[in-house]
Amino acid sequence: MANELDFRGKQVLVVGGSSGIGNGIAQAFRARGAQVAVCGTRAHAAEYSPEEGSDLAGLSYAQLDVSNAGAIEAFTPSFDRLDILVLAQGAVIYRRGEFEMAGFRKVVEVNLMSLMACATRFHSMLRDARGALIMVSSTAAYHSTMGNPAYNASKTGAVGLTRTLGEAWAEDGIRVNGIAPGLVDTKMTKVTTDNPKRLEGALARIPLRRLGTPADMAGAALFLASPLSSYIIGQTLVVDGGLIL
Ligand SMILES: NC(=O)c1ccc[n+]([C@@H]2O[C@H](COP(=O)([O-])OP(=O)(O)OC[C@H]3O[C@@H](n4cnc5c(N)ncnc54)[C@H](OP(=O)(O)O)[C@@H]3O)[C@@H](O)[C@H]2O)c1
């Protein structure tokens, strides 16, 4: 019987794969035989540490700051074929920084504009491979997040972009889908997880009573990149332990 989760011979790129959810997704593809490249903001792989949720072993690393549209256009990958593109980059600004236009623009640039820029940059390679594109949005797309208007608007936009590129690129043989994580233990959520009171409050709202892990998110990514989801397009899977039920 065919093993649909065998990714040997596949080339994967995870933008935002240097840490957290993207890194967990990258390592899951690598564990199943894929060649995996990841991008992050820092100059060298050695600048990442396991304490920050980074394991770059076996992955090929390149710096790419997606808040710079020119850098995305100019980005030259180390591979000449691309089967699976995962866009896991994301930023948030706390302490009302997203109520300032500079902060709002920065977050929308990273969380939404760069999704379209990366998708179009790699469109022809994905078309050639009849590949899969996976966008990481957030359950924040489905409710208000009072202190973070840019995070919310950009993640809501990402769900719409997933739907629309899913329809538009189906004829190119590219399946576009998304993942909306709930609360996952990464460096982005330290503001909650490092604060015992906040963490307790957050866990009380999650029916599974635990934080999500990058590995939980990777399960959905493997499924969406595999033939097991061959008839699914434009959908964003909520992977949140029941948080928004
Ligand atoms: N953690 C959660 O609870 C949660 C919930 C819902 C959605 N998400 C989404 O999941 C995705 C991954 O987040 P995470 O929780 O895993 O946090 P993380 O560990 O901080 O990962 C964020 C990733 O995005 C990269 N990134 C940020 N700004 C960038 C830029 N300007 N250019 C290129 N890359 C950039 C980071 O690179 P560096 O490592 O170099 O900083 C890192 O690889 C994000 O889209 C986030 O919004 C997270």
Short mmCIF file of C-alpha atoms and ligand atoms in Angstrom, two decimals:
data_model
loop_
_atom_site.label_atom_id
_atom_site.label_comp_id
_atom_site.label_asym_id
_atom_site.label_seq_id
_atom_site.Cartn_x
_atom_site.Cartn_y
_atom_site.Cartn_z
CA MET A 1 0.00 0.00 0.00
CA ALA A 2 1.29 3.50 -0.86
CA ASN A 3 2.45 5.62 2.07
CA GLU A 4 0.96 9.04 1.35
CA LEU A 5 3.06 10.60 4.10
CA ASP A 6 6.35 9.56 2.55
CA PHE A 7 7.92 12.78 1.26
CA ARG A 8 11.14 11.30 -0.10
CA GLY A 9 12.19 13.10 -3.29
CA LYS A 10 10.15 16.22 -2.39
CA GLN A 11 11.66 19.69 -1.98
CA VAL A 12 10.05 21.81 0.72
CA LEU A 13 10.57 25.49 1.60
CA VAL A 14 9.30 26.84 4.93
CA VAL A 15 9.44 30.62 5.16
CA GLY A 16 9.45 31.36 8.89
CA GLY A 17 10.91 27.89 9.42
CA SER A 18 13.70 29.09 11.68
CA SER A 19 11.68 28.67 14.87
CA GLY A 20 8.39 27.63 16.44
CA ILE A 21 5.56 26.32 14.28
CA GLY A 22 7.40 26.67 10.97
CA ASN A 23 10.41 24.88 12.40
CA GLY A 24 8.24 22.03 13.70
CA ILE A 25 6.65 21.73 10.25
CA ALA A 26 10.07 21.77 8.57
CA GLN A 27 11.40 19.00 10.83
CA ALA A 28 8.27 16.88 10.26
CA PHE A 29 8.81 16.99 6.48
CA ARG A 30 12.50 16.22 6.96
CA ALA A 31 11.67 13.23 9.18
CA ARG A 32 9.56 11.87 6.32
CA GLY A 33 12.37 12.09 3.81
CA ALA A 34 11.98 15.54 2.20
CA GLN A 35 14.78 17.97 1.42
CA VAL A 36 13.84 21.01 3.48
CA ALA A 37 15.00 24.62 3.26
CA VAL A 38 13.97 27.24 5.82
CA CYS A 39 14.19 31.03 6.07
CA GLY A 40 14.31 33.37 9.03
CA THR A 41 15.40 36.90 9.84
CA ARG A 42 18.92 36.25 11.14
CA ALA A 43 22.11 36.12 9.09
CA HIS A 44 23.22 32.61 10.07
CA ALA A 45 21.70 29.37 11.35
CA ALA A 46 24.15 29.46 14.29
CA GLU A 47 22.30 32.49 15.65
CA TYR A 48 19.30 30.33 16.58
CA SER A 49 19.11 28.26 19.76
CA PRO A 50 16.92 25.37 20.96
CA GLU A 51 15.71 27.52 23.90
CA GLU A 52 13.93 29.73 21.33
CA GLY A 53 12.23 26.75 19.67
CA SER A 54 14.77 26.30 16.87
CA ASP A 55 16.21 23.03 15.62
CA LEU A 56 17.97 23.62 12.33
CA ALA A 57 19.67 20.20 12.17
CA GLY A 58 19.35 18.72 8.71
CA LEU A 59 17.67 21.82 7.28
CA SER A 60 19.24 24.23 4.82
CA TYR A 61 19.00 27.80 6.15
CA ALA A 62 18.90 31.14 4.31
CA GLN A 63 18.17 34.64 5.60
CA LEU A 64 15.10 36.37 4.16
CA ASP A 65 13.44 39.42 5.73
CA VAL A 66 9.94 39.28 4.28
CA SER A 67 9.12 42.82 5.42
CA ASN A 68 11.33 43.84 2.48
CA ALA A 69 9.40 43.11 -0.73
CA GLY A 70 12.55 43.61 -2.82
CA ALA A 71 14.33 40.91 -0.84
CA ILE A 72 11.57 38.40 -1.63
CA GLU A 73 11.76 39.19 -5.36
CA ALA A 74 15.55 38.95 -5.33
CA PHE A 75 15.65 35.77 -3.22
CA THR A 76 17.51 33.01 -5.04
CA PRO A 77 16.73 29.60 -3.61
CA SER A 78 19.34 26.85 -3.33
CA PHE A 79 17.00 24.41 -5.19
CA ASP A 80 15.55 24.38 -8.71
CA ARG A 81 12.33 22.51 -7.99
CA LEU A 82 9.70 23.22 -5.32
CA ASP A 83 6.96 20.78 -4.34
CA ILE A 84 5.71 22.29 -1.09
CA LEU A 85 5.82 25.90 0.10
CA VAL A 86 4.82 26.66 3.69
CA LEU A 87 4.42 30.30 4.68
CA ALA A 88 4.73 30.38 8.47
CA GLN A 89 6.23 33.84 8.92
CA GLY A 90 4.45 36.01 11.45
CA ALA A 91 4.90 39.01 13.69
CA VAL A 92 2.93 40.70 16.44
CA ILE A 93 3.50 43.93 18.37
CA TYR A 94 2.26 44.21 21.95
CA ARG A 95 1.71 47.26 24.21
CA ARG A 96 -0.59 49.01 21.73
CA GLY A 97 2.15 49.24 19.10
CA GLU A 98 -0.32 48.10 16.43
CA PHE A 99 -2.46 51.19 17.12
CA GLU A 100 0.42 53.29 15.69
CA MET A 101 0.42 53.27 11.88
CA ALA A 102 4.11 52.29 11.69
CA GLY A 103 3.41 49.20 13.79
CA PHE A 104 0.19 48.40 11.96
CA ARG A 105 1.96 48.57 8.57
CA LYS A 106 4.89 46.45 9.74
CA VAL A 107 2.66 43.64 10.99
CA VAL A 108 0.43 43.68 7.89
CA GLU A 109 3.54 43.65 5.70
CA VAL A 110 4.93 40.52 7.41
CA ASN A 111 1.65 38.65 8.03
CA LEU A 112 -0.25 39.41 4.83
CA MET A 113 1.62 41.29 2.08
CA SER A 114 4.56 38.89 2.29
CA LEU A 115 2.26 35.87 1.85
CA MET A 116 1.23 37.18 -1.56
CA ALA A 117 4.79 38.21 -2.41
CA CYS A 118 6.18 34.74 -1.54
CA ALA A 119 3.28 32.95 -3.25
CA THR A 120 3.81 34.84 -6.51
CA ARG A 121 7.61 34.53 -6.26
CA PHE A 122 7.31 30.72 -6.19
CA HIS A 123 4.15 30.32 -8.30
CA SER A 124 5.90 29.04 -11.41
CA MET A 125 7.99 26.50 -9.48
CA LEU A 126 4.88 25.22 -7.68
CA ARG A 127 3.02 25.02 -11.00
CA ASP A 128 5.86 23.04 -12.58
CA ALA A 129 5.78 20.56 -9.68
CA ARG A 130 1.95 20.58 -9.35
CA GLY A 131 2.72 21.40 -5.77
CA ALA A 132 1.07 22.50 -2.55
CA LEU A 133 1.05 25.88 -0.81
CA ILE A 134 0.19 26.14 2.88
CA MET A 135 -0.40 29.46 4.62
CA VAL A 136 -0.30 29.75 8.41
CA SER A 137 -2.94 32.20 9.65
CA SER A 138 -4.49 32.08 13.14
CA THR A 139 -7.71 31.48 15.01
CA ALA A 140 -7.47 35.26 15.55
CA ALA A 141 -9.04 35.43 12.09
CA TYR A 142 -12.32 34.25 13.62
CA HIS A 143 -12.78 36.66 16.55
CA SER A 144 -11.61 40.03 17.81
CA THR A 145 -8.21 40.37 19.50
CA MET A 146 -8.60 43.69 21.25
CA GLY A 147 -4.97 44.77 21.66
CA ASN A 148 -3.79 43.66 18.20
CA PRO A 149 -5.72 45.20 15.29
CA ALA A 150 -2.98 44.56 12.73
CA TYR A 151 -2.44 40.96 13.76
CA ASN A 152 -6.18 40.38 13.54
CA ALA A 153 -6.71 42.10 10.20
CA SER A 154 -3.68 40.43 8.63
CA LYS A 155 -4.65 36.94 9.78
CA THR A 156 -8.24 37.47 8.61
CA GLY A 157 -6.77 38.57 5.28
CA ALA A 158 -4.62 35.44 5.14
CA VAL A 159 -7.73 33.24 5.36
CA GLY A 160 -9.29 35.14 2.44
CA LEU A 161 -6.07 34.96 0.44
CA THR A 162 -5.92 31.19 1.00
CA ARG A 163 -9.48 30.83 -0.27
CA THR A 164 -8.88 33.01 -3.33
CA LEU A 165 -5.50 31.60 -4.38
CA GLY A 166 -6.99 28.16 -3.79
CA GLU A 167 -9.58 28.88 -6.46
CA ALA A 168 -7.27 30.83 -8.78
CA TRP A 169 -4.41 28.36 -8.84
CA ALA A 170 -6.40 25.12 -8.92
CA GLU A 171 -6.15 25.20 -12.71
CA ASP A 172 -2.34 25.30 -12.37
CA GLY A 173 -2.45 22.10 -10.35
CA ILE A 174 -1.41 23.92 -7.16
CA ARG A 175 -3.42 23.14 -4.04
CA VAL A 176 -3.51 26.14 -1.70
CA ASN A 177 -4.72 25.56 1.87
CA GLY A 178 -4.10 26.97 5.31
CA ILE A 179 -3.73 26.23 9.00
CA ALA A 180 -5.18 28.40 11.77
CA PRO A 181 -3.34 27.55 14.99
CA GLY A 182 -4.84 28.29 18.38
CA LEU A 183 -2.39 28.91 21.25
CA VAL A 184 0.94 27.23 20.54
CA ASP A 185 3.99 27.26 22.79
CA THR A 186 6.60 29.29 20.82
CA LYS A 187 8.72 32.39 21.34
CA MET A 188 5.78 34.46 20.01
CA THR A 189 3.52 33.41 22.90
CA LYS A 190 6.05 33.81 25.77
CA VAL A 191 4.08 36.88 26.86
CA THR A 192 1.30 34.45 27.87
CA THR A 193 3.18 31.27 28.71
CA ASP A 194 5.80 32.96 30.93
CA ASN A 195 3.05 34.51 33.05
CA PRO A 196 1.50 31.83 35.33
CA LYS A 197 -1.80 33.67 35.78
CA ARG A 198 -2.25 34.32 32.07
CA LEU A 199 -1.24 30.78 31.23
CA GLU A 200 -3.78 29.35 33.68
CA GLY A 201 -6.53 31.55 32.18
CA ALA A 202 -5.57 30.50 28.66
CA LEU A 203 -5.53 26.78 29.49
CA ALA A 204 -8.95 27.05 31.11
CA ARG A 205 -10.36 28.19 27.76
CA ILE A 206 -8.86 25.29 25.78
CA PRO A 207 -11.06 22.16 25.92
CA LEU A 208 -8.00 19.87 25.51
CA ARG A 209 -6.45 21.73 28.54
CA ARG A 210 -3.00 22.01 27.01
CA LEU A 211 -1.12 24.34 24.71
CA GLY A 212 -0.64 23.33 21.11
CA THR A 213 2.82 22.24 19.98
CA PRO A 214 4.60 22.80 16.67
CA ALA A 215 4.22 19.03 16.16
CA ASP A 216 0.43 19.37 16.43
CA MET A 217 0.55 21.96 13.64
CA ALA A 218 2.88 19.79 11.59
CA GLY A 219 0.28 17.00 11.53
CA ALA A 220 -2.11 19.29 9.68
CA ALA A 221 0.64 20.53 7.33
CA LEU A 222 1.68 16.97 6.38
CA PHE A 223 -1.95 16.13 5.65
CA LEU A 224 -2.52 19.27 3.55
CA ALA A 225 0.67 18.65 1.53
CA SER A 226 -0.10 14.97 0.94
CA PRO A 227 -2.37 13.14 -1.50
CA LEU A 228 -4.64 12.40 1.51
CA SER A 229 -6.04 15.92 0.95
CA SER A 230 -6.05 15.76 -2.85
CA TYR A 231 -9.61 17.13 -3.17
CA ILE A 232 -9.25 19.95 -0.58
CA ILE A 233 -8.52 23.48 -1.80
CA GLY A 234 -8.84 26.96 -0.36
CA GLN A 235 -9.58 25.70 3.16
CA THR A 236 -8.03 26.80 6.42
CA LEU A 237 -7.95 24.04 9.03
CA VAL A 238 -8.47 25.22 12.61
CA VAL A 239 -5.96 23.39 14.82
CA ASP A 240 -6.64 24.76 18.29
CA GLY A 241 -7.53 22.03 20.81
CA GLY A 242 -11.07 23.38 20.70
CA LEU A 243 -10.22 26.95 21.74
CA ILE A 244 -12.71 28.71 19.47
CA LEU A 245 -15.48 26.12 19.65
N1 LIG B 1 2.19 30.56 18.56
C1 LIG B 1 0.88 30.71 18.44
O1 LIG B 1 0.11 30.55 19.39
C2 LIG B 1 0.29 31.06 17.11
C3 LIG B 1 -1.09 31.06 17.00
C4 LIG B 1 -1.68 31.35 15.79
C5 LIG B 1 -0.88 31.63 14.70
N2 LIG B 1 0.47 31.64 14.83
C6 LIG B 1 1.25 31.94 13.64
O2 LIG B 1 2.17 30.91 13.41
C7 LIG B 1 3.28 31.42 12.67
C8 LIG B 1 4.57 31.02 13.37
O3 LIG B 1 4.65 31.69 14.62
P1 LIG B 1 5.32 31.03 15.90
O4 LIG B 1 4.31 31.02 16.97
O5 LIG B 1 5.99 29.77 15.51
O6 LIG B 1 6.37 32.15 16.34
P2 LIG B 1 7.96 32.25 16.09
O7 LIG B 1 8.63 31.10 16.75
O8 LIG B 1 8.32 33.62 16.51
O9 LIG B 1 8.09 32.08 14.52
C9 LIG B 1 7.83 33.13 13.64
C10 LIG B 1 8.62 32.88 12.40
O10 LIG B 1 8.41 33.98 11.49
C11 LIG B 1 9.68 34.52 11.16
N3 LIG B 1 9.60 35.96 10.88
C12 LIG B 1 9.11 36.94 11.67
N4 LIG B 1 9.27 38.13 11.07
C13 LIG B 1 9.87 37.88 9.88
C14 LIG B 1 10.36 38.68 8.81
N5 LIG B 1 10.23 40.01 8.82
N6 LIG B 1 10.95 38.07 7.76
C15 LIG B 1 11.10 36.72 7.74
N7 LIG B 1 10.67 35.91 8.71
C16 LIG B 1 10.08 36.49 9.77
C17 LIG B 1 10.54 34.25 12.37
O11 LIG B 1 11.91 34.38 12.06
P3 LIG B 1 12.97 34.52 13.29
O12 LIG B 1 13.02 33.15 13.91
O13 LIG B 1 14.23 34.92 12.64
O14 LIG B 1 12.38 35.53 14.24
C18 LIG B 1 10.10 32.83 12.68
O15 LIG B 1 10.70 31.91 11.79
C19 LIG B 1 3.07 32.94 12.60
O16 LIG B 1 2.48 33.26 11.35
C20 LIG B 1 2.10 33.19 13.72
O17 LIG B 1 1.36 34.35 13.52
C21 LIG B 1 1.08 31.38 16.01
#
